[in-house]
Amino acid sequence: MAFFNSSTLDSPIEYLKGVGPIKAEILKEEAKIFKFKDLIEDFPFRYVDKTNFYLIKDITQDGITIQLKGTLVSFEKIKGKNNRHRLVGLFKDSSGFMELVWFQSVKFLEKSLKPHHEYTIYGRISIYDGKKSMVHPEMELTSERLDKKGNAFQPVYHSTDKLNARGLDSKNRRKLIQRLFEKLGKQDFPENLPEYITKKMRLASRHDAYKWIHFPENIEQKQWATQRLKFEEFFFLQLKLLTTKIVRKSKLKGAVFQHIGQKFNEFYHNKLNFELTGAQKRVLKEIRHNTGSGIQMNRLLQGDVGSGKTIVGLMSMLIALDNGFQACLMAPTEILAQQHFRSITDSLEGMNIKVAFLSGTVKGKKRQSLLDDLKDGKIDILIGTHALIEDPVVFKNLGLAITDEQHRFGVAQRSKLWQKNKNVVPHILVMTATPIPRTLAMTVYGDLDVSVIDELPPGRKEIQTLHKREKDRSRVIEFMHKQIARGRQIYVVFPLIEESAKLDLKNLNDGYERLLHYFPRPDFQMSIVHGRMKSKDKDLEMQRFVEGKTQIMVATTVIEVGVNVPNASVMIIENTERFGLSQLHQLRGRVGRGGEQSFCLLMSSDKLSKDAKERIQTMVRTTNGFEIAEADMNLRGPGNMQGTQQSGVLDFKLINLVQDTGIIETARNLAQKIIDTDPNLEHPSNIRLKRYLERMKHKIKDWGRIS
Ligand code: ADP
Ligand code: MG
């Protein structure tokens, strides 16, 4: 995302000596390199370290690539079994001897290699039977090497077959960049950070940073360069996000919820049969403050499974109603949407509030009259699936749109909600149970206000989590019998993924049959739910479990999201090793919702990979969603985190969201401080920032409307 002030760097790539029109085409196609500056912006992904010299005696590891200095004592040509020749050399340094072997270019090497001369050699070590050797080492006469400078760390660039075939492999790219740098000077890399930042953070100049990231002479230069460029990358993104947020906050008018009225109060005093937790009260206050201000709310509500987000959502909707607006709640699945509909209808019983349900299953006349009522303002609260955001759905006066479990919705889908009121932009509340690690939240939700429910309702007992293996199965069955005898209900969850769907389905059915054997009808009843069933059947089975008519629910992860059956206190997960951490956490969150002690049994095979073991151990150790999210990010990397896939926000050039937390926080804090004191970047000391942001307007991605 750099910007260069120079016409040199803006030149088309074909004008670089050694490129020309044909190679330019390939560079454009294969590497998106159009201009000189793109070549420089394509950073090496690793370096070949030629700063260190190994001693032969210190080599203990097979397969490492290293550099040595020593004498080529002798070599001879040996004829192999297949009549082909190989060249075998004897190499010696101050500490010992080893063999060098070449299978190719034997004739050429025979002529050019010089025995008794000192060489610097580079290559991959193999150790066989205690004997050390190097196959096809790069050989350089040390005497010739001395006057070469700047190749202490050699950059390696991403390449493709096409690039390689056209003489644009990593080595040649290196040469091109070297040539380019000969033409460039400091003036080509104007500073974009104010002096008070570069001084305070001791950042390398931009020129040095760009030069050193390609050609560091030592490890310090490499670190300086990456430090500077990583900082720059994240800092400007944050600056941009924060300025966008300010613009939104000052310009975008939202519905004004001036007062709390009769509906909210009646619910609060007469209907709510528990005390709100401190965290719920705090979040409600934040939402009230926000929606009363006249500025549109764009808020993410994070709260672990079972923390009671729904009630906060419902009470926010009542505030909207009290101010003459409509509200809607969108859930990602039919089951979850219906559950919300039922529980909200129940809680509002006896109050004069019209709640309606809409999904793909609502059709024909029923649908039409619902749509008419919505338009006429006869419906106060609409609950449903993504059917809600379709174009024919027109509200009279939508003031608040809530989406539950946001990671299931695409960014584009969600942004449609913004357009559902012609007069004002509805307030948006995004509820998620996916705890997003701090560093990630900063990036993905830089423009959202974030509320956190970090407290569970009182009286919840910590779920006991145990790791069990196949050999424990009979004890697990016994345990299930005991729990059912106490009136509890049990989930048994099997993995089902697209790629192995057939096998998984069989696995699920086998598991179901096995359980039938241990829990025979009519004394016991079981439900079964999986994604391949018709949604009508699914709902029926689910409903039987919700009503307590079945004791065991055998299911795939369709139950992962949001299902609430307080009497279910045992979660048994089969093939635990095949689930990701956040998925396991979501699944476990289905129990522990009532007053009873709950259990989560993680069944696995005996042999586990290191990762699987770590995931299971994490689950046994903690029930804290944030801790689990951090562990998940460390194990899988941020690119695979839920909620980030569609945002596309994670394609950084250099920043690594897991490893660079230090830089990320520094950059974020600094950007925040600057925006707090100088929101429009008008202070003379910030002039470079302002200019750079303006020039980069289209380059730095805008995630402003991510909700
Ligand atoms: P989630 O945050 O996972 O969506 P829910 O909103 O489904 O959680 O709440 C889980 C359960 O906790 C529900 O049965 C709800 O009625 C109950 N609950 C919510 N808040 C409280 C509270 N303050 N005290 C007691 N129970 C509560
Ligand atoms: Mg929920």
PDB file of C-alpha atoms in Angstrom, residues 61-229:
ATOM      1  CA  GLN A  61      20.872 -32.151  11.403  1.00  0.00           C
ATOM      2  CA  ASP A  62      19.882 -33.842   8.188  1.00  0.00           C
ATOM      3  CA  GLY A  63      18.215 -31.697   5.539  1.00  0.00           C
ATOM      4  CA  ILE A  64      19.299 -28.215   6.601  1.00  0.00           C
ATOM      5  CA  THR A  65      20.515 -25.727   4.023  1.00  0.00           C
ATOM      6  CA  ILE A  66      23.739 -24.064   5.060  1.00  0.00           C
ATOM      7  CA  GLN A  67      26.892 -22.308   3.957  1.00  0.00           C
ATOM      8  CA  LEU A  68      30.474 -23.475   4.529  1.00  0.00           C
ATOM      9  CA  LYS A  69      33.914 -22.161   3.746  1.00  0.00           C
ATOM     10  CA  GLY A  70      36.780 -24.533   2.970  1.00  0.00           C
ATOM     11  CA  THR A  71      39.026 -26.151   0.424  1.00  0.00           C
ATOM     12  CA  LEU A  72      38.095 -28.416  -2.419  1.00  0.00           C
ATOM     13  CA  VAL A  73      40.745 -31.063  -1.853  1.00  0.00           C
ATOM     14  CA  SER A  74      40.074 -33.203  -4.905  1.00  0.00           C
ATOM     15  CA  PHE A  75      37.387 -34.716  -7.084  1.00  0.00           C
ATOM     16  CA  GLU A  76      36.887 -37.712  -9.304  1.00  0.00           C
ATOM     17  CA  LYS A  77      34.427 -38.961 -11.854  1.00  0.00           C
ATOM     18  CA  ILE A  78      32.726 -42.201 -10.890  1.00  0.00           C
ATOM     19  CA  LYS A  79      30.688 -44.431 -13.140  1.00  0.00           C
ATOM     20  CA  GLY A  80      27.390 -45.508 -11.647  1.00  0.00           C
ATOM     21  CA  LYS A  81      25.363 -48.690 -12.165  1.00  0.00           C
ATOM     22  CA  ASN A  82      23.304 -47.169 -14.934  1.00  0.00           C
ATOM     23  CA  ASN A  83      26.437 -46.143 -16.817  1.00  0.00           C
ATOM     24  CA  ARG A  84      25.971 -42.536 -15.838  1.00  0.00           C
ATOM     25  CA  HIS A  85      28.779 -40.552 -14.355  1.00  0.00           C
ATOM     26  CA  ARG A  86      28.724 -38.605 -11.202  1.00  0.00           C
ATOM     27  CA  LEU A  87      31.290 -36.271  -9.791  1.00  0.00           C
ATOM     28  CA  VAL A  88      32.368 -36.755  -6.188  1.00  0.00           C
ATOM     29  CA  GLY A  89      34.494 -34.161  -4.451  1.00  0.00           C
ATOM     30  CA  LEU A  90      36.244 -34.074  -1.119  1.00  0.00           C
ATOM     31  CA  PHE A  91      35.760 -30.884   0.823  1.00  0.00           C
ATOM     32  CA  LYS A  92      37.608 -29.850   3.958  1.00  0.00           C
ATOM     33  CA  ASP A  93      37.408 -27.051   6.485  1.00  0.00           C
ATOM     34  CA  SER A  94      39.272 -26.441   9.743  1.00  0.00           C
ATOM     35  CA  SER A  95      37.083 -28.951  11.533  1.00  0.00           C
ATOM     36  CA  GLY A  96      36.698 -31.931   9.218  1.00  0.00           C
ATOM     37  CA  PHE A  97      35.868 -33.458   5.841  1.00  0.00           C
ATOM     38  CA  MET A  98      32.743 -34.109   3.839  1.00  0.00           C
ATOM     39  CA  GLU A  99      31.653 -35.246   0.386  1.00  0.00           C
ATOM     40  CA  LEU A 100      30.220 -33.144  -2.415  1.00  0.00           C
ATOM     41  CA  VAL A 101      28.230 -34.890  -5.135  1.00  0.00           C
ATOM     42  CA  TRP A 102      27.035 -33.810  -8.566  1.00  0.00           C
ATOM     43  CA  PHE A 103      24.913 -35.853 -10.954  1.00  0.00           C
ATOM     44  CA  GLN A 104      24.460 -33.227 -13.613  1.00  0.00           C
ATOM     45  CA  SER A 105      26.700 -30.941 -15.660  1.00  0.00           C
ATOM     46  CA  VAL A 106      29.525 -33.309 -14.823  1.00  0.00           C
ATOM     47  CA  LYS A 107      31.591 -32.441 -17.873  1.00  0.00           C
ATOM     48  CA  PHE A 108      31.309 -28.736 -17.300  1.00  0.00           C
ATOM     49  CA  LEU A 109      32.173 -28.983 -13.630  1.00  0.00           C
ATOM     50  CA  GLU A 110      35.147 -31.202 -14.311  1.00  0.00           C
ATOM     51  CA  LYS A 111      36.631 -28.418 -16.359  1.00  0.00           C
ATOM     52  CA  SER A 112      35.721 -25.467 -14.159  1.00  0.00           C
ATOM     53  CA  LEU A 113      36.243 -26.639 -10.587  1.00  0.00           C
ATOM     54  CA  LYS A 114      39.634 -25.819  -9.131  1.00  0.00           C
ATOM     55  CA  PRO A 115      41.133 -28.249  -6.620  1.00  0.00           C
ATOM     56  CA  HIS A 116      43.153 -26.815  -3.717  1.00  0.00           C
ATOM     57  CA  HIS A 117      41.252 -23.532  -3.936  1.00  0.00           C
ATOM     58  CA  GLU A 118      39.145 -22.063  -1.216  1.00  0.00           C
ATOM     59  CA  TYR A 119      35.417 -22.119  -1.920  1.00  0.00           C
ATOM     60  CA  THR A 120      32.285 -20.851  -0.298  1.00  0.00           C
ATOM     61  CA  ILE A 121      29.686 -23.537  -0.774  1.00  0.00           C
ATOM     62  CA  TYR A 122      25.959 -23.496  -0.181  1.00  0.00           C
ATOM     63  CA  GLY A 123      23.398 -26.279  -0.213  1.00  0.00           C
ATOM     64  CA  ARG A 124      21.413 -28.947   1.521  1.00  0.00           C
ATOM     65  CA  ILE A 125      23.047 -31.356   3.899  1.00  0.00           C
ATOM     66  CA  SER A 126      22.264 -35.014   3.933  1.00  0.00           C
ATOM     67  CA  ILE A 127      23.504 -37.323   6.602  1.00  0.00           C
ATOM     68  CA  TYR A 128      23.513 -41.007   5.791  1.00  0.00           C
ATOM     69  CA  ASP A 129      25.040 -43.623   8.058  1.00  0.00           C
ATOM     70  CA  GLY A 130      26.778 -40.826   9.949  1.00  0.00           C
ATOM     71  CA  LYS A 131      28.401 -39.596   6.739  1.00  0.00           C
ATOM     72  CA  LYS A 132      27.784 -35.981   5.803  1.00  0.00           C
ATOM     73  CA  SER A 133      27.454 -34.821   2.224  1.00  0.00           C
ATOM     74  CA  MET A 134      26.033 -32.083   0.068  1.00  0.00           C
ATOM     75  CA  VAL A 135      24.386 -32.759  -3.289  1.00  0.00           C
ATOM     76  CA  HIS A 136      24.697 -30.119  -5.986  1.00  0.00           C
ATOM     77  CA  PRO A 137      26.125 -27.370  -3.822  1.00  0.00           C
ATOM     78  CA  GLU A 138      26.423 -23.858  -5.198  1.00  0.00           C
ATOM     79  CA  MET A 139      30.166 -23.231  -5.503  1.00  0.00           C
ATOM     80  CA  GLU A 140      31.809 -19.830  -5.363  1.00  0.00           C
ATOM     81  CA  LEU A 141      35.512 -19.144  -5.192  1.00  0.00           C
ATOM     82  CA  THR A 142      35.976 -17.234  -1.963  1.00  0.00           C
ATOM     83  CA  SER A 143      38.478 -14.942  -3.633  1.00  0.00           C
ATOM     84  CA  GLU A 144      35.880 -13.857  -6.157  1.00  0.00           C
ATOM     85  CA  ARG A 145      33.205 -13.543  -3.589  1.00  0.00           C
ATOM     86  CA  LEU A 146      35.037 -11.018  -1.443  1.00  0.00           C
ATOM     87  CA  ASP A 147      34.432  -8.104  -3.732  1.00  0.00           C
ATOM     88  CA  LYS A 148      30.790  -8.839  -4.170  1.00  0.00           C
ATOM     89  CA  LYS A 149      28.638  -6.894  -1.771  1.00  0.00           C
ATOM     90  CA  GLY A 150      25.103  -7.018  -0.569  1.00  0.00           C
ATOM     91  CA  ASN A 151      24.163 -10.603  -1.128  1.00  0.00           C
ATOM     92  CA  ALA A 152      24.481 -11.664   2.443  1.00  0.00           C
ATOM     93  CA  PHE A 153      20.781 -12.406   2.617  1.00  0.00           C
ATOM     94  CA  GLN A 154      19.341 -13.348  -0.709  1.00  0.00           C
ATOM     95  CA  PRO A 155      15.665 -12.636  -1.206  1.00  0.00           C
ATOM     96  CA  VAL A 156      13.430 -15.398  -2.498  1.00  0.00           C
ATOM     97  CA  TYR A 157      10.241 -14.393  -4.309  1.00  0.00           C
ATOM     98  CA  HIS A 158       7.035 -16.244  -4.975  1.00  0.00           C
ATOM     99  CA  SER A 159       7.112 -17.674  -8.435  1.00  0.00           C
ATOM    100  CA  THR A 160       4.994 -19.725 -10.789  1.00  0.00           C
ATOM    101  CA  ASP A 161       5.820 -22.221 -13.530  1.00  0.00           C
ATOM    102  CA  LYS A 162       5.107 -19.610 -16.153  1.00  0.00           C
ATOM    103  CA  LEU A 163       7.380 -17.073 -14.527  1.00  0.00           C
ATOM    104  CA  ASN A 164      10.138 -19.640 -14.189  1.00  0.00           C
ATOM    105  CA  ALA A 165       9.791 -20.719 -17.798  1.00  0.00           C
ATOM    106  CA  ARG A 166      10.138 -17.153 -19.043  1.00  0.00           C
ATOM    107  CA  GLY A 167      13.302 -16.352 -17.151  1.00  0.00           C
ATOM    108  CA  LEU A 168      11.498 -14.562 -14.373  1.00  0.00           C
ATOM    109  CA  ASP A 169      12.321 -16.912 -11.559  1.00  0.00           C
ATOM    110  CA  SER A 170      13.352 -15.684  -8.173  1.00  0.00           C
ATOM    111  CA  LYS A 171      16.991 -15.267  -9.140  1.00  0.00           C
ATOM    112  CA  ASN A 172      16.193 -13.139 -12.172  1.00  0.00           C
ATOM    113  CA  ARG A 173      13.644 -11.107 -10.289  1.00  0.00           C
ATOM    114  CA  ARG A 174      16.411 -10.370  -7.821  1.00  0.00           C
ATOM    115  CA  LYS A 175      18.543  -9.026 -10.649  1.00  0.00           C
ATOM    116  CA  LEU A 176      15.722  -6.856 -11.976  1.00  0.00           C
ATOM    117  CA  ILE A 177      15.113  -5.334  -8.588  1.00  0.00           C
ATOM    118  CA  GLN A 178      18.801  -4.765  -8.079  1.00  0.00           C
ATOM    119  CA  ARG A 179      18.928  -2.953 -11.390  1.00  0.00           C
ATOM    120  CA  LEU A 180      15.915  -0.885 -10.451  1.00  0.00           C
ATOM    121  CA  PHE A 181      17.434   0.188  -7.171  1.00  0.00           C
ATOM    122  CA  GLU A 182      20.480   1.477  -9.015  1.00  0.00           C
ATOM    123  CA  LYS A 183      18.188   4.082 -10.556  1.00  0.00           C
ATOM    124  CA  LEU A 184      16.431   5.025  -7.366  1.00  0.00           C
ATOM    125  CA  GLY A 185      17.374   7.419  -4.615  1.00  0.00           C
ATOM    126  CA  LYS A 186      15.895   8.842  -1.447  1.00  0.00           C
ATOM    127  CA  GLN A 187      13.772  11.321  -3.401  1.00  0.00           C
ATOM    128  CA  ASP A 188      11.825   8.410  -4.862  1.00  0.00           C
ATOM    129  CA  PHE A 189      10.597   7.400  -1.445  1.00  0.00           C
ATOM    130  CA  PRO A 190       9.099  10.475   0.180  1.00  0.00           C
ATOM    131  CA  GLU A 191       8.406  10.063   3.863  1.00  0.00           C
ATOM    132  CA  ASN A 192       4.733   9.546   4.699  1.00  0.00           C
ATOM    133  CA  LEU A 193       5.036   9.561   8.466  1.00  0.00           C
ATOM    134  CA  PRO A 194       5.614  12.675  10.554  1.00  0.00           C
ATOM    135  CA  GLU A 195       8.972  13.023  12.179  1.00  0.00           C
ATOM    136  CA  TYR A 196       7.524  12.700  15.656  1.00  0.00           C
ATOM    137  CA  ILE A 197       6.510   9.167  14.790  1.00  0.00           C
ATOM    138  CA  THR A 198       9.607   8.008  12.938  1.00  0.00           C
ATOM    139  CA  LYS A 199      11.802   9.436  15.704  1.00  0.00           C
ATOM    140  CA  LYS A 200       9.806   8.047  18.566  1.00  0.00           C
ATOM    141  CA  MET A 201       9.506   4.616  17.023  1.00  0.00           C
ATOM    142  CA  ARG A 202      12.991   4.680  15.551  1.00  0.00           C
ATOM    143  CA  LEU A 203      11.752   3.669  12.171  1.00  0.00           C
ATOM    144  CA  ALA A 204      14.007   3.213   9.189  1.00  0.00           C
ATOM    145  CA  SER A 205      13.526   5.721   6.363  1.00  0.00           C
ATOM    146  CA  ARG A 206      11.253   4.529   3.582  1.00  0.00           C
ATOM    147  CA  HIS A 207      14.075   4.299   1.132  1.00  0.00           C
ATOM    148  CA  ASP A 208      16.139   2.155   3.452  1.00  0.00           C
ATOM    149  CA  ALA A 209      13.165   0.045   4.392  1.00  0.00           C
ATOM    150  CA  TYR A 210      12.371  -0.793   0.782  1.00  0.00           C
ATOM    151  CA  LYS A 211      15.963  -1.425  -0.083  1.00  0.00           C
ATOM    152  CA  TRP A 212      16.655  -3.539   2.960  1.00  0.00           C
ATOM    153  CA  ILE A 213      13.574  -5.652   2.719  1.00  0.00           C
ATOM    154  CA  HIS A 214      14.926  -6.854  -0.615  1.00  0.00           C
ATOM    155  CA  PHE A 215      18.634  -6.767   0.086  1.00  0.00           C
ATOM    156  CA  PRO A 216      19.473  -6.821   3.767  1.00  0.00           C
ATOM    157  CA  GLU A 217      23.163  -7.101   4.500  1.00  0.00           C
ATOM    158  CA  ASN A 218      22.526  -8.422   7.939  1.00  0.00           C
ATOM    159  CA  ILE A 219      19.731  -9.546  10.164  1.00  0.00           C
ATOM    160  CA  GLU A 220      19.332  -6.123  11.780  1.00  0.00           C
ATOM    161  CA  GLN A 221      18.630  -4.470   8.450  1.00  0.00           C
ATOM    162  CA  LYS A 222      16.054  -7.094   7.678  1.00  0.00           C
ATOM    163  CA  GLN A 223      14.333  -6.493  10.980  1.00  0.00           C
ATOM    164  CA  TRP A 224      14.419  -2.709  10.635  1.00  0.00           C
ATOM    165  CA  ALA A 225      12.917  -2.919   7.219  1.00  0.00           C
ATOM    166  CA  THR A 226      10.089  -5.273   8.109  1.00  0.00           C
ATOM    167  CA  GLN A 227       9.358  -3.375  11.291  1.00  0.00           C
ATOM    168  CA  ARG A 228       8.922  -0.138   9.393  1.00  0.00           C
ATOM    169  CA  LEU A 229       6.840  -1.589   6.601  1.00  0.00           C
TER     170      LEU A 229
END
